[in-house]
Coordinates of C-alpha atoms and ligand atoms in Angstrom, one line a residue:
M1 CA 15.8 -22.2 -2.7
A2 CA 12.2 -23.0 -2.5
L3 CA 9.8 -21.8 -5.3
L4 CA 7.1 -19.7 -3.7
G5 CA 3.8 -18.2 -5.0
A6 CA 2.6 -14.7 -4.2
I7 CA -0.7 -13.0 -4.4
E8 CA -1.4 -9.2 -3.9
A9 CA -5.2 -9.3 -3.7
G10 CA -6.5 -5.8 -4.5
G11 CA -9.9 -4.2 -5.2
T12 CA -9.2 -3.6 -8.8
K13 CA -6.5 -6.5 -9.6
F14 CA -4.9 -9.5 -8.2
V15 CA -1.1 -9.5 -8.9
C16 CA 0.2 -13.0 -8.9
A17 CA 4.0 -13.9 -9.1
V18 CA 6.3 -17.0 -8.5
G19 CA 9.9 -16.7 -7.4
T20 CA 12.4 -17.3 -4.5
G21 CA 12.8 -13.6 -3.5
P22 CA 12.9 -10.0 -4.8
L23 CA 15.9 -10.6 -6.9
D24 CA 14.5 -13.7 -8.4
L25 CA 10.8 -13.1 -9.6
R26 CA 10.4 -15.5 -12.4
A27 CA 6.8 -14.7 -13.6
M28 CA 4.2 -12.2 -12.7
T29 CA 0.7 -11.4 -14.0
R30 CA -2.3 -9.1 -13.3
I31 CA -5.8 -10.5 -13.1
P32 CA -8.7 -8.1 -12.8
T33 CA -10.9 -8.2 -9.6
T34 CA -14.4 -9.0 -10.9
T35 CA -16.4 -11.6 -9.3
P36 CA -14.7 -14.2 -6.7
G37 CA -15.5 -17.2 -9.2
A38 CA -14.0 -15.6 -12.2
T39 CA -11.0 -13.9 -10.5
L40 CA -10.0 -16.8 -8.3
G41 CA -10.5 -19.3 -11.0
A42 CA -8.1 -17.4 -13.2
V43 CA -5.7 -17.2 -10.2
V44 CA -5.7 -21.0 -9.7
D45 CA -5.3 -21.6 -13.3
W46 CA -2.2 -19.3 -13.6
F47 CA -0.4 -20.8 -10.6
A48 CA -1.3 -24.3 -12.0
A49 CA 0.3 -23.4 -15.4
Q50 CA 3.4 -22.0 -13.5
Q51 CA 3.8 -25.3 -11.6
A52 CA 3.6 -27.3 -14.7
S53 CA 6.4 -25.2 -16.4
Q54 CA 8.6 -24.1 -13.4
G55 CA 8.0 -26.9 -10.9
A56 CA 6.1 -27.3 -7.5
L57 CA 5.5 -24.4 -5.4
A58 CA 6.5 -24.9 -1.7
A59 CA 4.1 -22.2 -0.3
I60 CA 1.9 -19.4 -1.2
G61 CA 1.4 -16.1 0.4
I62 CA -1.8 -13.8 0.2
G63 CA -1.6 -10.2 1.1
S64 CA -5.2 -8.9 0.7
F65 CA -7.3 -5.7 0.9
G66 CA -9.4 -5.8 3.9
P67 CA -11.0 -6.3 6.3
V68 CA -9.7 -9.8 6.6
D69 CA -9.3 -12.3 9.3
P70 CA -5.5 -13.1 9.5
R71 CA -5.6 -15.1 12.8
P72 CA -4.5 -18.7 12.2
Q73 CA -6.7 -20.0 15.1
S74 CA -9.8 -18.4 14.0
D75 CA -12.8 -20.2 12.1
Q76 CA -12.6 -17.5 9.6
F77 CA -8.9 -17.5 9.0
G78 CA -8.3 -16.6 5.3
Y79 CA -11.7 -14.8 4.8
L80 CA -12.5 -11.5 3.5
L81 CA -14.8 -10.0 6.1
N82 CA -17.6 -7.4 5.3
T83 CA -16.1 -5.3 2.7
P84 CA -17.9 -2.6 0.6
K85 CA -16.4 -4.3 -2.5
P86 CA -19.6 -6.0 -4.0
H87 CA -19.5 -9.7 -4.2
W88 CA -16.4 -10.1 -2.0
S89 CA -17.7 -10.2 1.6
Q90 CA -17.3 -13.5 3.4
V91 CA -15.1 -15.0 0.4
D92 CA -12.8 -17.7 1.7
L93 CA -9.4 -16.9 -0.1
V94 CA -7.2 -19.2 1.6
G95 CA -9.8 -22.1 1.5
T96 CA -10.1 -21.6 -2.2
L97 CA -6.4 -22.0 -2.9
E98 CA -6.1 -24.9 -0.4
Q99 CA -8.6 -26.8 -2.6
H100 CA -6.0 -26.8 -5.4
F101 CA -2.6 -26.4 -3.8
S102 CA -1.5 -28.7 -0.8
V103 CA 1.1 -26.4 0.5
P104 CA 1.3 -24.0 3.5
I105 CA -0.5 -20.7 2.7
G106 CA 0.4 -17.4 4.5
F107 CA -2.3 -14.8 4.7
D108 CA -2.5 -11.3 6.1
T109 CA -3.5 -7.7 5.1
D110 CA -1.8 -6.1 2.1
V111 CA 0.1 -3.6 4.4
N112 CA 1.1 -6.1 7.0
A113 CA 2.6 -8.3 4.0
A114 CA 4.4 -5.1 2.8
A115 CA 5.8 -4.5 6.5
L116 CA 6.9 -8.1 6.5
G117 CA 8.5 -7.9 3.0
E118 CA 10.6 -4.8 4.1
H119 CA 11.5 -6.6 7.4
R120 CA 12.7 -9.7 5.4
W121 CA 14.4 -8.0 2.3
G122 CA 14.1 -4.3 2.5
H123 CA 14.7 -1.3 4.8
G124 CA 13.4 -3.2 7.9
Q125 CA 16.2 -5.8 8.0
G126 CA 17.5 -6.4 11.5
L127 CA 15.0 -4.2 13.1
D128 CA 12.5 -5.5 15.8
T129 CA 9.8 -2.8 15.5
L130 CA 8.9 -1.3 12.1
L131 CA 5.9 0.7 10.7
Y132 CA 4.8 0.6 7.1
L133 CA 2.3 3.2 5.9
T134 CA 1.0 3.4 2.4
V135 CA -0.4 6.8 1.3
G136 CA -2.2 6.1 -1.9
T137 CA -5.9 6.1 -3.0
G138 CA -6.4 5.1 0.6
I139 CA -4.2 5.1 3.6
G140 CA -3.3 1.9 5.6
G141 CA -0.4 0.8 7.9
G142 CA 1.1 -2.6 9.0
A143 CA 3.6 -3.0 11.7
V144 CA 6.3 -5.6 12.8
V145 CA 6.4 -5.5 16.6
N146 CA 9.1 -7.3 18.5
G147 CA 9.9 -9.2 15.3
D148 CA 6.3 -10.4 14.5
L149 CA 3.5 -8.9 12.7
L150 CA 0.9 -7.0 14.9
H151 CA -2.6 -8.4 14.7
G152 CA -4.3 -7.8 18.1
R153 CA -8.1 -8.4 18.1
L154 CA -8.1 -8.6 14.3
H155 CA -5.6 -6.2 12.7
P156 CA -4.8 -2.5 12.9
E157 CA -6.7 0.0 10.7
M158 CA -4.1 2.9 11.0
G159 CA -5.7 4.9 8.1
H160 CA -8.6 6.1 10.3
L161 CA -6.8 7.9 13.1
L162 CA -8.6 11.2 14.1
L163 CA -6.4 14.2 13.4
P164 CA -6.5 17.8 14.5
Q165 CA -7.9 19.9 11.8
D166 CA -7.9 23.7 11.6
P167 CA -11.3 24.5 9.8
I168 CA -10.2 27.9 8.6
A169 CA -7.0 26.7 7.0
D170 CA -8.7 23.6 5.8
P171 CA -12.3 23.8 5.4
F172 CA -12.4 20.4 3.4
P173 CA -14.9 18.1 5.3
G174 CA -12.9 14.9 4.5
C175 CA -13.9 12.1 2.3
C176 CA -13.9 9.0 4.5
P177 CA -17.5 7.6 4.3
F178 CA -17.4 6.4 8.0
H179 CA -15.5 9.3 9.8
G180 CA -15.2 12.2 7.4
N181 CA -12.1 13.9 8.4
C182 CA -9.9 11.0 9.6
L183 CA -6.2 10.5 8.4
E184 CA -7.6 8.8 5.2
G185 CA -10.3 11.2 4.9
L186 CA -7.8 14.3 4.9
A187 CA -4.7 12.9 3.5
S188 CA -5.4 10.0 0.9
G189 CA -5.0 10.4 -2.8
V190 CA -8.8 10.7 -3.0
A191 CA -8.9 13.5 -0.5
I192 CA -6.1 15.6 -2.1
A193 CA -8.0 15.3 -5.6
Q194 CA -11.4 16.3 -4.0
R195 CA -10.0 19.1 -1.9
W196 CA -8.0 20.8 -4.7
G197 CA -9.9 19.7 -7.8
Q198 CA -7.2 17.7 -9.5
P199 CA -5.2 14.5 -9.0
A200 CA -2.3 14.8 -6.6
D201 CA 0.3 13.8 -9.2
T202 CA -0.6 16.9 -11.2
L203 CA 0.0 19.4 -8.3
P204 CA 3.4 21.1 -8.7
P205 CA 5.9 20.7 -5.8
D206 CA 5.3 24.4 -4.7
H207 CA 1.6 23.9 -4.3
P208 CA 0.1 24.7 -0.8
A209 CA -1.4 21.2 -0.9
W210 CA 2.0 19.7 0.0
A211 CA 2.6 21.7 3.1
L212 CA -0.9 20.7 4.5
Q213 CA -0.2 17.0 3.4
A214 CA 3.2 17.0 5.4
D215 CA 1.3 18.4 8.3
Y216 CA -1.3 15.8 8.5
L217 CA 1.1 13.0 7.9
A218 CA 3.5 14.5 10.7
S219 CA 0.4 14.5 13.0
A220 CA -0.3 10.8 12.2
L221 CA 3.3 9.9 12.5
M222 CA 3.5 11.5 16.0
T223 CA 0.8 9.3 17.2
F224 CA 2.5 6.1 15.6
T225 CA 5.9 7.3 17.1
L226 CA 4.4 7.6 20.6
V227 CA 2.3 4.4 20.6
L228 CA 4.5 2.0 18.8
S229 CA 8.0 3.4 19.4
P230 CA 9.1 2.1 16.0
Q231 CA 12.7 2.0 15.1
R232 CA 11.8 3.0 11.5
I233 CA 8.9 4.3 9.6
L234 CA 8.5 3.6 5.9
L235 CA 6.1 5.6 3.8
G236 CA 5.0 4.1 0.5
G237 CA 2.1 4.5 -1.9
G238 CA 1.4 6.8 -4.9
V239 CA 1.2 10.1 -2.9
M240 CA 4.7 9.6 -1.6
A241 CA 6.1 10.0 -5.1
Q242 CA 6.2 13.6 -4.1
S243 CA 9.7 13.2 -2.5
A244 CA 9.7 16.8 -1.0
L245 CA 7.2 15.4 1.5
F246 CA 9.9 13.4 3.3
P247 CA 12.0 16.3 4.6
A248 CA 8.9 18.3 5.3
I249 CA 7.3 15.6 7.3
R250 CA 10.5 15.1 9.4
Q251 CA 10.8 18.8 10.0
R252 CA 7.1 19.0 11.1
L253 CA 7.3 16.0 13.2
Q254 CA 10.3 17.5 15.1
A255 CA 8.3 20.7 15.7
K256 CA 5.1 18.9 17.0
L257 CA 7.1 16.7 19.5
Q258 CA 8.2 19.9 21.1
G259 CA 11.3 18.4 22.5
Y260 CA 9.5 15.7 24.4
G261 CA 11.6 12.9 25.9
A262 CA 14.3 11.1 24.1
I263 CA 12.5 10.9 20.8
P264 CA 13.5 14.1 19.2
Q265 CA 17.3 13.5 19.8
L266 CA 16.7 10.0 18.0
L267 CA 15.0 11.7 15.0
A268 CA 17.7 14.3 14.7
T269 CA 20.6 11.8 14.6
E270 CA 18.9 9.1 12.5
A271 CA 18.4 10.2 9.1
G272 CA 16.6 6.9 8.3
Y273 CA 13.8 7.2 10.9
I274 CA 11.4 8.2 8.1
M275 CA 12.2 7.0 4.6
P276 CA 10.6 5.2 1.4
P277 CA 10.3 1.5 1.3
K278 CA 13.4 -0.2 -0.4
L279 CA 11.0 -2.4 -2.4
G280 CA 9.1 0.5 -3.8
D281 CA 5.9 -0.2 -5.7
R282 CA 6.8 -3.9 -5.4
A283 CA 6.3 -3.8 -1.6
G284 CA 2.9 -5.5 -1.9
I285 CA 3.7 -8.4 -4.2
I286 CA 7.2 -9.0 -2.5
G287 CA 5.4 -8.8 0.8
A288 CA 3.1 -11.6 -0.2
L289 CA 6.3 -13.6 -1.2
A290 CA 7.5 -12.9 2.4
L291 CA 4.3 -14.3 3.8
A292 CA 4.8 -17.4 1.8
A293 CA 8.3 -17.8 3.0
Q294 CA 7.1 -17.3 6.6
A295 CA 4.4 -20.0 6.1
L296 CA 6.9 -22.4 4.7
A297 CA 9.3 -21.9 7.7
R298 CA 6.5 -22.4 10.2
H299 CA 4.5 -25.2 8.5
G300 CA 6.6 -26.6 5.7
Ligands
ZN1 ZN1 -12.0 7.0 8.3

């Protein structure tokens, strides 16, 4: 089994790991996201030390916060594009790693990486079309469509759907700096904390926050169901730790679809249509490992 490197590049930390799969992670570390020079320097040093002790890496995968350019044919492949994160716009993540490691490097968004990891090793195995949505501090989605990651013009930005909002039931204006009351603006962990004045993980299961949350997520999943026709939807991220959301979302999605077409019957008969990711809070780093495995298969 080839030894692979994985990087989950986030706005607060870079998680790095080496291993051959989810059951064989041999080392992992967390490096704070400060400046590109300091952070990427520490990442390179850590992988160099791992190679010295564990043997050569066959490929590296990077799942990154965005926006990024994940298109291999592009001049800017491997770059972070214009991000609000200070110092990190136009940073060449893949190029920096390539200067130190002569191996295939896979690169994509963090949520596309998580979708690929679930497709390879998790609850997406054997499926052609899979949606992964993370509902945490922010909201983002990645998709495997017909067996491959969905990119299109750049990559999907599923967290910014516009949703129906009842301004009497929920007068909160939303917290997205671009759109106000988009999906992320209404249903991210930040939105929940601002609307109710306390963090989502401190709200009890019978708090009205959760019925509203289930309704917004069901509206979003209705759109994803109708547009992508996924075989399964995986919902991860810190907000989904409130497990009562899952049955509430299924019920509200059924109600919103109003018996339309074949989809409601499919939902009623498949308990696994909407479920948590198998890889749990390791979906990001295992997803980066899956990007490495994919790069090795394509270019190794
Ligand atoms: Zn938005």
